[in-house]
Short mmCIF file of C-alpha atoms in Angstrom, two decimals:
data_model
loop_
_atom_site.label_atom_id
_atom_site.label_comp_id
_atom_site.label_asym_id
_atom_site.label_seq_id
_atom_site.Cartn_x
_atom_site.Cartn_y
_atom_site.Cartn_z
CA UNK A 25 0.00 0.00 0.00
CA UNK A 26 1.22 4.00 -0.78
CA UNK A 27 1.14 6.37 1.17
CA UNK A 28 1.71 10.07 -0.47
CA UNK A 29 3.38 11.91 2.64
CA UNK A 30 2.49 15.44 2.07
CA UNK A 31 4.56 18.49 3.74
CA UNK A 32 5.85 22.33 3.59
CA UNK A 33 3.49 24.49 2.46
CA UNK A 34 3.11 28.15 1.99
CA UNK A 35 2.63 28.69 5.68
CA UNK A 36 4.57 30.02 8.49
CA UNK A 37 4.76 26.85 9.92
CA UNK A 38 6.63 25.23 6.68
CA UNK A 39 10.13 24.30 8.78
CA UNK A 40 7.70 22.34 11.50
CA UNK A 41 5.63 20.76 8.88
CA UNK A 42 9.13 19.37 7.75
CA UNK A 43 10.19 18.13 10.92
CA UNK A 44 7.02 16.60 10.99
CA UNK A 45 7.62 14.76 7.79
CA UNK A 46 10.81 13.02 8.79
CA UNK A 47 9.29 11.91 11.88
CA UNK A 48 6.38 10.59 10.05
CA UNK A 49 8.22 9.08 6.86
CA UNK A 50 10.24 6.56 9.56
CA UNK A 51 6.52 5.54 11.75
CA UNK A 52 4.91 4.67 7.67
CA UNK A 53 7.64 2.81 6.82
CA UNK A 54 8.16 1.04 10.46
CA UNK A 55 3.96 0.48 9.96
CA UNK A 56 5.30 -1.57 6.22
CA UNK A 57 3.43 1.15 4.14
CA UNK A 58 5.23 2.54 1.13
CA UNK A 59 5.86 6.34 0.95
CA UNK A 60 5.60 8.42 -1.61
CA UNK A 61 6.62 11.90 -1.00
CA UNK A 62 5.26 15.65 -2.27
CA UNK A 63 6.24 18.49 -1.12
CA UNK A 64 4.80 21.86 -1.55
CA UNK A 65 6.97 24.89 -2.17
CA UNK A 66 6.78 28.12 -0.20
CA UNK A 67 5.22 29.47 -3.65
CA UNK A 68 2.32 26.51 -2.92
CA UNK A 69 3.80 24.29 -5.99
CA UNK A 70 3.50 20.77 -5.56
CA UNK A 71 6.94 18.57 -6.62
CA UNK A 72 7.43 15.12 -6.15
CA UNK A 73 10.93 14.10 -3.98
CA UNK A 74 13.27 11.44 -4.16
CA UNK A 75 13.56 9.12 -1.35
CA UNK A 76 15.49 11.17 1.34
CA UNK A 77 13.88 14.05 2.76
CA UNK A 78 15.78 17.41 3.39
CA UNK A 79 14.48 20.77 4.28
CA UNK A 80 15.56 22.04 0.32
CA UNK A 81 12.41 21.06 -1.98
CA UNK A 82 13.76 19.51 -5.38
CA UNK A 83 11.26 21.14 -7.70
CA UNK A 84 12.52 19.54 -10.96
CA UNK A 85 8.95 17.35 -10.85
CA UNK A 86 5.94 19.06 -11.33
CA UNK A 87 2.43 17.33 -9.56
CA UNK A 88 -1.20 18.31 -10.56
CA UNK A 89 -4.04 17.51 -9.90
CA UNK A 90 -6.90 16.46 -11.84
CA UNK A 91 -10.41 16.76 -9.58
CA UNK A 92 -12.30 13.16 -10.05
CA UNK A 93 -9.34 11.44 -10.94
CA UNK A 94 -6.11 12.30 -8.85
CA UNK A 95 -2.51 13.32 -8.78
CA UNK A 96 -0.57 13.01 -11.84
CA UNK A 97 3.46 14.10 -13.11
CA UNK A 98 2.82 14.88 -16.39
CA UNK A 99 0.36 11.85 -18.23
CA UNK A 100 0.63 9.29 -15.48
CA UNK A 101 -0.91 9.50 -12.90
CA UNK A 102 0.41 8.32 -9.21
CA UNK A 103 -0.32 5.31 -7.49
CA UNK A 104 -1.30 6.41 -4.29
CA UNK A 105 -3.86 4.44 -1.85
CA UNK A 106 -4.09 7.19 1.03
CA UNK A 107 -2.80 10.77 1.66
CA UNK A 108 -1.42 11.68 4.95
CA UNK A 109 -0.50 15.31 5.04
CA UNK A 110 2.00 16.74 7.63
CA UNK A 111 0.84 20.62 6.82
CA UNK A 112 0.22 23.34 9.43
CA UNK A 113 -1.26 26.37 8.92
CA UNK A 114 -2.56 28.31 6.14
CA UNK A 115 -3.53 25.77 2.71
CA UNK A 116 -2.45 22.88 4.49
CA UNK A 117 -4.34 22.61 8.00
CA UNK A 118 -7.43 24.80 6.98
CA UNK A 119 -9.80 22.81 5.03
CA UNK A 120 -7.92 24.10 1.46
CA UNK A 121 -5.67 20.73 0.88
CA UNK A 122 -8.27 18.62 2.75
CA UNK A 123 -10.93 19.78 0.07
CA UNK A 124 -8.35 18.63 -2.84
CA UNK A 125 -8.00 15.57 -1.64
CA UNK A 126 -11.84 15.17 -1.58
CA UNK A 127 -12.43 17.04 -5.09
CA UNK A 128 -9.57 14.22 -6.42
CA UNK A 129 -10.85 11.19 -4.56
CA UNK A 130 -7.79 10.59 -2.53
CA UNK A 131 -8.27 9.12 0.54
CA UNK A 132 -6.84 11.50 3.84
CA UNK A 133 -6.00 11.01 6.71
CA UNK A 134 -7.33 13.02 9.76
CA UNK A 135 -9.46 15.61 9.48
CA UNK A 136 -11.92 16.52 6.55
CA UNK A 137 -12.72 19.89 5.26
CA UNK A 138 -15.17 20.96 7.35
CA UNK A 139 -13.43 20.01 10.45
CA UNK A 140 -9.73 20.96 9.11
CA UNK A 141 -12.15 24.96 8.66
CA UNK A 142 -13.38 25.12 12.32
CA UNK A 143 -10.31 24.17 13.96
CA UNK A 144 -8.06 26.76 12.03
CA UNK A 145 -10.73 29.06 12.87
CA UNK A 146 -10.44 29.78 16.73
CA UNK A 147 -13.38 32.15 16.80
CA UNK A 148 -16.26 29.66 15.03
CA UNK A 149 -14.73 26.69 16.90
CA UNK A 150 -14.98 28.28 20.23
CA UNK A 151 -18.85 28.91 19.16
CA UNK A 152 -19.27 25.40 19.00
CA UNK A 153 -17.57 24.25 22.23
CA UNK A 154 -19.94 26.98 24.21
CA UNK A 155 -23.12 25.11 22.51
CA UNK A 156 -21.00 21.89 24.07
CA UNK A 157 -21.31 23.70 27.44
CA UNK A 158 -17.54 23.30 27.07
CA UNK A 159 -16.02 26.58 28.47
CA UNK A 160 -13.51 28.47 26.52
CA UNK A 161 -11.77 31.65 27.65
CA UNK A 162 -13.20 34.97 27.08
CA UNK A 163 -12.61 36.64 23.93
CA UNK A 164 -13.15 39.68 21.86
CA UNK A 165 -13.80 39.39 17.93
CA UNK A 166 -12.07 41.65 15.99
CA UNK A 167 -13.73 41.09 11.93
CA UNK A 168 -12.23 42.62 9.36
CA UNK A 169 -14.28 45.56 9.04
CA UNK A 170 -14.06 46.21 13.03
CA UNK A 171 -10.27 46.08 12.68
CA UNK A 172 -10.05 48.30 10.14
CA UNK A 173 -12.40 51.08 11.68
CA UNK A 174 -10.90 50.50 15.19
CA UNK A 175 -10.09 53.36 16.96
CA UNK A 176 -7.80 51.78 20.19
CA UNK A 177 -8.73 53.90 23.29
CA UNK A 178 -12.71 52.90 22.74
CA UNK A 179 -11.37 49.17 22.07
CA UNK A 180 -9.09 49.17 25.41
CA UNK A 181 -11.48 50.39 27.24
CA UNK A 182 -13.97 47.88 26.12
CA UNK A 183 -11.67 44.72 26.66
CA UNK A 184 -11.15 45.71 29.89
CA UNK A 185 -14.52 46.00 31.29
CA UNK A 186 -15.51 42.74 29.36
CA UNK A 187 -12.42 40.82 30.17
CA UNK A 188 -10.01 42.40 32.68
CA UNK A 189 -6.52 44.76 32.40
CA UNK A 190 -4.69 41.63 30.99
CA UNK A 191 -4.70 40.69 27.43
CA UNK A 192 -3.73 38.18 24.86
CA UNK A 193 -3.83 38.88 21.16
CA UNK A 194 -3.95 36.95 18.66
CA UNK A 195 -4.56 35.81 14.76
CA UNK A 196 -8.07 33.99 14.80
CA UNK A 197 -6.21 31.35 12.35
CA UNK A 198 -3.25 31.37 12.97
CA UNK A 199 -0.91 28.47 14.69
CA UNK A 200 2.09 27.63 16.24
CA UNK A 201 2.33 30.82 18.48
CA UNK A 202 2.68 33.20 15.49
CA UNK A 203 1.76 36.64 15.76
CA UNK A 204 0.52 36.49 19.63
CA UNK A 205 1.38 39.32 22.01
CA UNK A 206 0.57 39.06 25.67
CA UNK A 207 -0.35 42.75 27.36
CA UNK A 208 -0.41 43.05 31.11
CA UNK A 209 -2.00 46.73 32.20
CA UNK A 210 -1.63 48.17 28.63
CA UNK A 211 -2.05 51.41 26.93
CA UNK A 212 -4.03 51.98 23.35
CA UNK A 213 -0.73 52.48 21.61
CA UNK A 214 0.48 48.59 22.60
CA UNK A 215 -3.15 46.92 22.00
CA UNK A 216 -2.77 48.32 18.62
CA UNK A 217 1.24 47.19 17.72
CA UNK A 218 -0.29 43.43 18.86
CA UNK A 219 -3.57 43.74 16.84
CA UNK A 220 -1.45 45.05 13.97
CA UNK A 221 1.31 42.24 14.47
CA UNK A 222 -1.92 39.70 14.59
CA UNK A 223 -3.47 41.02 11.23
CA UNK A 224 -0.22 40.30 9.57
CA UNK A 225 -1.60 36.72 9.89
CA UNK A 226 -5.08 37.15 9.91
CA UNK A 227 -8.30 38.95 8.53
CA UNK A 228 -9.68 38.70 12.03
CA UNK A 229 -7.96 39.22 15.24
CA UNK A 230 -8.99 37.99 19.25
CA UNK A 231 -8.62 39.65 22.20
CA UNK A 232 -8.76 37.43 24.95
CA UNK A 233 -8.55 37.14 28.74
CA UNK A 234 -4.83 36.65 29.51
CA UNK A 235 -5.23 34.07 32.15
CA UNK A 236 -2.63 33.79 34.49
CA UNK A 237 -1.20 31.82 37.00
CA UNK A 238 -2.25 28.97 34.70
CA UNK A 239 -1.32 25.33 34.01
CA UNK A 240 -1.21 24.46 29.85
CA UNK A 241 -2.80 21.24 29.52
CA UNK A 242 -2.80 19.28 26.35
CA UNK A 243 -4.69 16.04 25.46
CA UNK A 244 -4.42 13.67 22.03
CA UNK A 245 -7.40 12.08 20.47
CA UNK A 246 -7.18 9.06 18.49
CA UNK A 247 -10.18 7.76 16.59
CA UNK A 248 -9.52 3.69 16.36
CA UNK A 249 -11.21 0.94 15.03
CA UNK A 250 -11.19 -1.36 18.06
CA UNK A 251 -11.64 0.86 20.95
CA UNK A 252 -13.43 3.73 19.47
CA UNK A 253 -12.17 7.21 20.56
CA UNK A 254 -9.04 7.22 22.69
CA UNK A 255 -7.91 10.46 24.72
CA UNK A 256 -4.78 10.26 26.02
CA UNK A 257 -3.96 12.51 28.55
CA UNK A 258 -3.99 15.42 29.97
CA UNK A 259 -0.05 16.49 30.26
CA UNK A 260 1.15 19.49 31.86
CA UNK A 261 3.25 21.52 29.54
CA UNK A 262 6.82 22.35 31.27
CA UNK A 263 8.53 25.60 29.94
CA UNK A 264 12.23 25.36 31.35
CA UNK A 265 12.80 28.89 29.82
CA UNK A 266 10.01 29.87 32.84
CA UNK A 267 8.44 32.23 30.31
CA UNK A 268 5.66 34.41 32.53
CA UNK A 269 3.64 36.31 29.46
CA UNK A 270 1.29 33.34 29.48
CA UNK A 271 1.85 31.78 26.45
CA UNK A 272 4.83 29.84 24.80
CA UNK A 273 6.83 31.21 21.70
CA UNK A 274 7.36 29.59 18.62
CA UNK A 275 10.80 28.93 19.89
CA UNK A 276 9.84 27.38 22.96
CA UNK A 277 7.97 25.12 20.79
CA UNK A 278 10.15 24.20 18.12
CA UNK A 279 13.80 25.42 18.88
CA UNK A 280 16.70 23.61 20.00
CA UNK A 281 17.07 25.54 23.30
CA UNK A 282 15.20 25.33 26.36
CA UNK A 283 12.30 23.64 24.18
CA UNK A 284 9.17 23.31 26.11
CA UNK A 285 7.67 19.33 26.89
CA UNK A 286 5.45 17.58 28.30
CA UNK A 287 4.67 15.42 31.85
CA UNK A 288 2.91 12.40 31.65
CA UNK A 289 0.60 12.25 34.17
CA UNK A 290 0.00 15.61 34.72
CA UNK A 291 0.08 15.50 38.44
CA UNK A 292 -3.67 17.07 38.39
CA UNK A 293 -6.29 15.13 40.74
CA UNK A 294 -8.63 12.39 39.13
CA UNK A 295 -11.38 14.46 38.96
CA UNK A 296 -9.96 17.48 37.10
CA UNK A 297 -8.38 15.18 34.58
CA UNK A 298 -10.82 13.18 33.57
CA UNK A 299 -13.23 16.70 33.69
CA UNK A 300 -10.64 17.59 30.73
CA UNK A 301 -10.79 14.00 28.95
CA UNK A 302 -14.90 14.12 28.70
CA UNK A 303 -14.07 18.02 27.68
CA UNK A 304 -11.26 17.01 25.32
CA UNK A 305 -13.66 14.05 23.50
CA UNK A 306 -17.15 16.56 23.32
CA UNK A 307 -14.72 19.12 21.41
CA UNK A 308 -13.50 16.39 18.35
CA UNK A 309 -17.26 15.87 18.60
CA UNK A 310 -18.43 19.26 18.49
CA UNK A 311 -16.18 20.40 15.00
CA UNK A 312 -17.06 16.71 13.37
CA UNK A 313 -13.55 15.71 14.02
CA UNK A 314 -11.52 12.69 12.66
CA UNK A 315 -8.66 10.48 12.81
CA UNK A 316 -6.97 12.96 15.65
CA UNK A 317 -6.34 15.96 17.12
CA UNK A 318 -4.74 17.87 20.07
CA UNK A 319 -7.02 19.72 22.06
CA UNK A 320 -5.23 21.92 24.85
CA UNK A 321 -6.60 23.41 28.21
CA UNK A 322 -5.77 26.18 30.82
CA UNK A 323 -6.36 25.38 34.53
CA UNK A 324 -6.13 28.26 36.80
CA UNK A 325 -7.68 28.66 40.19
CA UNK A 326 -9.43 25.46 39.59
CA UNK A 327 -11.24 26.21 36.54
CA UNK A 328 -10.74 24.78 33.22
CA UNK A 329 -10.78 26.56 29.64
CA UNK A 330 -10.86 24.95 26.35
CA UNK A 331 -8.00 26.94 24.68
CA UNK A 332 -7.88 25.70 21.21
CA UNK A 333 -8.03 22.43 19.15
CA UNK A 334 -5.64 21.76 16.44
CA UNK A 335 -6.83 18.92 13.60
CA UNK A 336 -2.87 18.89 12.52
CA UNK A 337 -0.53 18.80 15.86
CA UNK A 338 2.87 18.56 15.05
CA UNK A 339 4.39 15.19 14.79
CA UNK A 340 8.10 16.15 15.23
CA UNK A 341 10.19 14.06 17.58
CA UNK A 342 9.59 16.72 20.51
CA UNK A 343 5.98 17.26 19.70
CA UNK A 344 3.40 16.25 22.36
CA UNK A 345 0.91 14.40 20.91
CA UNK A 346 3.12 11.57 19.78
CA UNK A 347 4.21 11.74 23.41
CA UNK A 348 0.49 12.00 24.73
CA UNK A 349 -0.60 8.71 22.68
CA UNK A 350 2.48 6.85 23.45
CA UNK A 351 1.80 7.25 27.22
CA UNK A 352 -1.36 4.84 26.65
CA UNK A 353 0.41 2.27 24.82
CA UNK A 354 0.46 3.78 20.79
CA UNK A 355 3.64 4.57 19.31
CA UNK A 356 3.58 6.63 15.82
CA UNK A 357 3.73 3.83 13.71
CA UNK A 358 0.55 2.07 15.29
CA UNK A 359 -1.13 5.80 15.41
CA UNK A 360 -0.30 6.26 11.58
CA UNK A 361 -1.80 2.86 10.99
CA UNK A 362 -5.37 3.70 12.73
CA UNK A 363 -5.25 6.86 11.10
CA UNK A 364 -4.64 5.21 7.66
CA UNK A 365 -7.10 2.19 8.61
CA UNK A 366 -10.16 5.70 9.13
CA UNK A 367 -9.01 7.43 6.23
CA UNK A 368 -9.63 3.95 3.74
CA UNK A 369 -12.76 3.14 6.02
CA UNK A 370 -14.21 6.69 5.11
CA UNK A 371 -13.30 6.71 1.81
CA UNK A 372 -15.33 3.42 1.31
CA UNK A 373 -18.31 4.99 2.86
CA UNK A 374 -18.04 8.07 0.80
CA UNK A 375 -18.42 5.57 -2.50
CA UNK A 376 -21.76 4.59 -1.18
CA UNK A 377 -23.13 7.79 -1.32
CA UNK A 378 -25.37 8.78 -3.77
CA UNK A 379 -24.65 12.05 -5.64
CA UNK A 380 -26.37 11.58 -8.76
CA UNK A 381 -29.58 13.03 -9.40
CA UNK A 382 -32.65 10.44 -9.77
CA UNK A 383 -32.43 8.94 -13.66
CA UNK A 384 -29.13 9.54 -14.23
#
């Protein structure tokens, strides 16, 4: 069976969705699959690779696709049983590449367009998980017409009576820490430098409680065929860089240095933790989720918020969610098989649809 690994991407998260590749490539072979790899350019081109993976993109072979039929270099078109795409971010984690597959009949693993939409986009997500009686943390909506007619003292003042003298801003779909500022007792003139920095990511822009003292929680779901849907956690996230602003950087995530990780078990009581599993499992619900996801939490003064869920968690070696799953028995190459198994299983189902009008 062939898998087309998919990664890069015109994104801001190309480097992680890289790293994410190479971690990947090894757990498809290890599962006995064999991988085809595309990459997409940071101009959104799509070139078939040789067999090693590097972070330079050979872009001597041209892919494209033909909707109804599938992926082709040149005339011939590639043999490819199931799609599993490593992409963050814009194109690759927001419902765009998800769609392709569907429009070309390639079976994908994880999430689907609709789902892959609502979890890049914070804002309609969160609107879901408050229907769930799941609660989130308080946010301001900045659309694009409110951001562009803002004028910041009325705005400040605003946040804080509806959320309190501490902010967080950030791009509503945006990843990976990109373009967040955190604002403790601040003035118009530095609410505007981080909804400006935001809106270099983003049409539309949050303004959110900055919570603090908190504990980052973060839980993998794994959609299987013989146990159903496993959660596996929650871990505490450990920043050894102590960061205090409430969030962690890009760096902290992904550099070499002081790189944030995760403790398995979190060390919360039974109660809370399972309150955050049941939490964790009605959010996949709640956006139509599949295959898997990492859904993350804030505890502070013994409540809980949903932060965000993300339908394409990284996959790197120091990414959490392989850690998460791996705590309860499933190492990558058995998660990449499940998540293979769901994408064929759906794909099957999809065939048995009918989309033909009556007499056709």
């Amino acid at each position: 069976m062939t898998i087309a690994l998919v990664y890069g991407g015109r994104s801001t998260e190309h480097e992680v969705s890289i790293a994410s590749a190479l971690t990947v490539h090894r757990a498809l072979k290890q599962a006995g699959y064999r991988v085809l790899l595309i990459a997409i350019a940071l101009d959104g081109r799509w070139y078939l690779q040789p067999n090693l993976l590097s972070k330079s993109i050979d872009a001597t072979i041209p892919i494209h696709a033909v909707p109804g039929l599938g992926l082709y270099v040149q005339d011939a078109k590639l043999d490819i049983d199931a799609v599993f795409a490593t992409t963050h971010g814009y194109g690759g984690e927001d419902g765009n590449l998800q769609g392709l597959c569907m429009l070309c009949r390639l079976p994908l693993c994880g999430c689907d367009t609709v789902s892959s939409a609502l979890g890049m986009h914070k804002h309609l997500a969160s609107e879901l998980f408050m229907q769930a009686l799941i609660p989130t943390v308080p946010t301001l909506l900045l659309d694009k017409n409110a951001v562009q007619q803002v004028e910041y003292t009325t705005l400040l003042e605003r946040a804080r009576s509806t959320l309190g003298p501490d902010l967080f801003v950030k791009p509503e779909n945006s990843g990976s820490s990109v373009g967040v500022s955190a604002l403790k007792d601040c003035d118009a003139k530095a609410l505007q430098q981080a909804v400006e920095l935001a809106r270099r990511y983003s049409e539309r822009v949050l303004i959110q409680l900055l919570i603090h003292p908190l504990q980052e929680l973060e839980t993998a779901v794994l959609e299987t065929r013989d146990k159903g849907l496993v959660v596996a956690g929650p871990g505490l996230v450990i920043d050894p860089a102590k960061e205090t602003v409430g969030f962690l950087s890009y760096e902290h995530k992904y550099g070499k240095v002081d790189t944030a990780h995760i403790r398995i078990p979190s060390g919360l009581d039974d109660t809370t933790e399972t309150i955050i599993k049941n939490y964790a499992r009605k959010a996949f619900l709640a956006i139509k989720g599949d295959g898997y996801a990492r859904i993350d939490f804030f505890v502070s003064e013994n409540r809980i918020y949903l932060n965000e869920i993300n339908t394409s968690p990284g996959l790197t070696d120091t990414s959490h969610y392989p850690a998460l799953l791996a705590s309860v028995g499933y190492d990558l190459s058995s998660v990449c098989k499940h998540l293979v198994e769901n994408a064929l299983l759906r794909n099957a189902q999809e065939k048995l649809r009918i989309y033909t009008p009556p007499g056709y």
